[in-house]
Coordinates of N, CA, C and O in Angstrom, one line a residue:
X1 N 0.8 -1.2 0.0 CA 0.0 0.0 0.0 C 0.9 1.2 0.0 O 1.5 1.5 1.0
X2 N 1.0 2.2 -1.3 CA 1.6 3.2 -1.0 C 0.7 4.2 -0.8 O -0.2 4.6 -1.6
X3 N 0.8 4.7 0.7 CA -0.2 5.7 1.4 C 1.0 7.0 1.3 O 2.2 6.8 1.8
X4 N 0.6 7.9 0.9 CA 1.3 9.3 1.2 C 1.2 10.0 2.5 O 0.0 10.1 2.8
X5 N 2.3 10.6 3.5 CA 1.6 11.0 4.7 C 1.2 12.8 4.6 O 0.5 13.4 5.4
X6 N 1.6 13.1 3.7 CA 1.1 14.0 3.4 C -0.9 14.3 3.4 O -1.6 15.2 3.8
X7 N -1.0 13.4 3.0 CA -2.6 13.2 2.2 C -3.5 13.3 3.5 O -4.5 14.1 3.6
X8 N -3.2 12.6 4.2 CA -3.8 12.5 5.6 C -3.4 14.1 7.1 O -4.2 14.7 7.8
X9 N -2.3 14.1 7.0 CA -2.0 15.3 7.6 C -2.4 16.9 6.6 O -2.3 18.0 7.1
X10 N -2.6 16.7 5.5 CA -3.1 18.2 5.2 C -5.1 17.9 5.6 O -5.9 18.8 5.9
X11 N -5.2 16.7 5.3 CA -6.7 16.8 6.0 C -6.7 17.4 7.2 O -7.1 18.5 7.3
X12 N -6.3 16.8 8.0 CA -6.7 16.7 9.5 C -6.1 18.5 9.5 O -7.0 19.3 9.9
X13 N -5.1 19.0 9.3 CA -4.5 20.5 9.4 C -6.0 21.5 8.8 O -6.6 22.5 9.1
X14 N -6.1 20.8 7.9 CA -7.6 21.3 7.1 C -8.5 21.8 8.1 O -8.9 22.9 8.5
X15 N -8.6 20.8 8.3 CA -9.9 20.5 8.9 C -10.0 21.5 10.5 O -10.9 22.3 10.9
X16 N -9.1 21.3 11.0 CA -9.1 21.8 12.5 C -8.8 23.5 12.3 O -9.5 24.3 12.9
X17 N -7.8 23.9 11.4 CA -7.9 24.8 10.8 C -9.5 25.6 10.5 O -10.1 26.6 10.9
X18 N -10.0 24.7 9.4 CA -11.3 25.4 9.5 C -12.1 25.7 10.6 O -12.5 26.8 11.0
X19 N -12.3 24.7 11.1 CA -12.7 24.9 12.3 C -12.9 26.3 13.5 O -13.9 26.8 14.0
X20 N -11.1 26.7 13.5 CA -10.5 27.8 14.4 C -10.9 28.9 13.4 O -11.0 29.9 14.0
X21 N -11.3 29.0 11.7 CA -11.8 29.9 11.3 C -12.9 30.0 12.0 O -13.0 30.7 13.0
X22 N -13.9 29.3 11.4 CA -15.4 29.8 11.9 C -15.6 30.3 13.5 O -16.1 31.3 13.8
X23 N -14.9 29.4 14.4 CA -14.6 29.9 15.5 C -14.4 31.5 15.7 O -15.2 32.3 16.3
X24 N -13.1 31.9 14.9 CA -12.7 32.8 15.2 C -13.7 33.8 14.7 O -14.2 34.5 15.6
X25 N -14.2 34.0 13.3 CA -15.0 35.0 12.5 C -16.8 34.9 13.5 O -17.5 35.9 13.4
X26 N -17.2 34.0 14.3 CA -18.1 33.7 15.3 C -18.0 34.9 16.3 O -18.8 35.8 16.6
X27 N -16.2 34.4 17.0 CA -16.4 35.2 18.2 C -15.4 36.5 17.7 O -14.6 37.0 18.6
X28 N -15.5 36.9 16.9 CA -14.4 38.4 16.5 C -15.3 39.2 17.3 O -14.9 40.3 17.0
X29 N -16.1 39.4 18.1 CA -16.5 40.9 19.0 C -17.0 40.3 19.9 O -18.1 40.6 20.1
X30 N -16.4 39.4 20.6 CA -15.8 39.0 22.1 C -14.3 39.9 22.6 O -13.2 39.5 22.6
X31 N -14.8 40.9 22.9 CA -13.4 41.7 23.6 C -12.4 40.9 24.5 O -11.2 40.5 24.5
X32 N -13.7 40.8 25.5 CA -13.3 40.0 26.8 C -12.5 38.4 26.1 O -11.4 38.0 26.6
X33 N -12.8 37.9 25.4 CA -11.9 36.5 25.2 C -10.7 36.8 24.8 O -9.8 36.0 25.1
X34 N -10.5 38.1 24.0 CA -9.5 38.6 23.7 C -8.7 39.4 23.8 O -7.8 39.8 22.9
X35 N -9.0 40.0 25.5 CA -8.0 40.7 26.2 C -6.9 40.0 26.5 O -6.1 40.5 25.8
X36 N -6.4 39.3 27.0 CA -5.3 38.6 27.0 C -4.4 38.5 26.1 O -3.2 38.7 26.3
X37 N -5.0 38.3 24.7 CA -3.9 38.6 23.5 C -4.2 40.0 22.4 O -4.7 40.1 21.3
X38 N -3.5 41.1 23.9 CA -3.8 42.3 23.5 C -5.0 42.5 22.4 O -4.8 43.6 21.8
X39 N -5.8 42.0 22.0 CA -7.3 42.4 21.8 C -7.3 41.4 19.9 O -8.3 41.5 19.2
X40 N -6.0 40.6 19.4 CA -6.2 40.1 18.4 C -6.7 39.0 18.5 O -6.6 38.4 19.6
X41 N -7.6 38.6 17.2 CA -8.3 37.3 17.5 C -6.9 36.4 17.1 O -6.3 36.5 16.0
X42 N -6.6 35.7 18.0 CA -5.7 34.7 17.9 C -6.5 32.8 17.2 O -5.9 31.8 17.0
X43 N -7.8 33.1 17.0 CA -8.6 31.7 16.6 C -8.1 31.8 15.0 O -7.6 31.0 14.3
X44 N -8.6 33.4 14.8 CA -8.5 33.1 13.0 C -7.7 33.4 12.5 O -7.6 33.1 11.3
X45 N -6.4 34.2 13.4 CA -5.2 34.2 12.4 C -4.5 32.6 12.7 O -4.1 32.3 11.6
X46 N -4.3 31.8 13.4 CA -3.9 30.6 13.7 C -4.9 29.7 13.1 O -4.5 28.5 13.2
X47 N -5.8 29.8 12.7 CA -6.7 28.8 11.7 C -6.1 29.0 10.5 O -5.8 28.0 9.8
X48 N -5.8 30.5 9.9 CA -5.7 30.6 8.8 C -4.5 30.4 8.5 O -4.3 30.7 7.3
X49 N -3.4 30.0 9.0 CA -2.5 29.3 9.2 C -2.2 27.9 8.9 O -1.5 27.4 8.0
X50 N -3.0 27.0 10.1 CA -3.3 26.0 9.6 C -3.9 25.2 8.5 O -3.8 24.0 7.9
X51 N -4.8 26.8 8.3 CA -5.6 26.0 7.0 C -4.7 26.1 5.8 O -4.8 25.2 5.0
X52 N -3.8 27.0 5.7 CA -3.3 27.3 4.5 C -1.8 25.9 4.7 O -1.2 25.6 3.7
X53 N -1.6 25.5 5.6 CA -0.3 24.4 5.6 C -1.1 23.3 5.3 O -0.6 22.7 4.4
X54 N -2.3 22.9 5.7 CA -3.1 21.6 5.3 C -3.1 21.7 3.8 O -2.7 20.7 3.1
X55 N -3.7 22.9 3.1 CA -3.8 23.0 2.1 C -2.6 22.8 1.2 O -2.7 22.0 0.2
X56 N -1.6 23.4 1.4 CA -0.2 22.8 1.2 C 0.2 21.4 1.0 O 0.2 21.0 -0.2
X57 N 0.4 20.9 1.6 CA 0.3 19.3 2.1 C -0.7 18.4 1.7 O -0.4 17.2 1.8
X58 N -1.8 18.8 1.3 CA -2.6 18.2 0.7 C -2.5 18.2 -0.6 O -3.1 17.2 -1.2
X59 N -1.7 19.4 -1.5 CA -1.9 19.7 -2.5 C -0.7 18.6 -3.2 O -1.0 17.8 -4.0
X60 N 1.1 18.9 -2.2 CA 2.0 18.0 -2.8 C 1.9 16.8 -2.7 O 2.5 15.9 -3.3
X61 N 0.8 16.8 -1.5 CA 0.6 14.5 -1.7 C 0.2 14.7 -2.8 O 1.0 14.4 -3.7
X62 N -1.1 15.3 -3.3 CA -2.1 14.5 -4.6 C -1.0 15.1 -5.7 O -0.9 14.4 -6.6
X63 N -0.3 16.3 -5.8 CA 0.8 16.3 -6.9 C 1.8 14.8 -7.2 O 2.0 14.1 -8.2
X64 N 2.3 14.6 -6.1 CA 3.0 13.3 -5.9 C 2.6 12.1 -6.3 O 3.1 11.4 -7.2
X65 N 1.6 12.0 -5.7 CA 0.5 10.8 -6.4 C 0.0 10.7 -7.6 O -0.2 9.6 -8.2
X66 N -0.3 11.9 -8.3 CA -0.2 11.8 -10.1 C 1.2 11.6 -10.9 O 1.2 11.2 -12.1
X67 N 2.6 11.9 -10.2 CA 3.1 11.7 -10.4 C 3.9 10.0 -10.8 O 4.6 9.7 -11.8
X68 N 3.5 9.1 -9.8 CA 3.8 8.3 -9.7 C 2.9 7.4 -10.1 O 3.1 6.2 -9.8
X69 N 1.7 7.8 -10.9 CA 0.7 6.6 -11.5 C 1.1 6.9 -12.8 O 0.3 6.4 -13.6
X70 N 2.4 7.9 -13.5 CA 2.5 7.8 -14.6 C 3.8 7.6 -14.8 O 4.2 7.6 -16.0

């Protein structure tokens, strides 16, 4: 079985990533959650993070994998 690990870790990065989006664009005018980190939403710039490395990683597994069925 050639399984790429890529393929699997850009999901799951995906995924939790999106997640901390919605989260984040949900609670953007919760002050109070976000006094502690002087007032930035730390949910959606760190989702959008994640999401964009999942997206990454997901992109060079399935590059890789067309590569190699030809």
């Amino acid at each position: 079985m050639n399984v790429d690990i890529r393929l699997p870790i850009g999901g799951m990065f995906s995924a939790i990533g999106l997640i901390l989006v919605v989260f984040g664009v949900i609670t953007t005018n919760n002050q109070d959650m976000y006094s502690r980190s002087f007032g930035a939403n730390v949910n959606l710039w760190w989702g959008l993070v994640m999401l964009a490395f999942g997206l990454i990683m997901y992109y060079f597994g399935r590059r890789a994998a067309k590569r190699n069925r030809s």
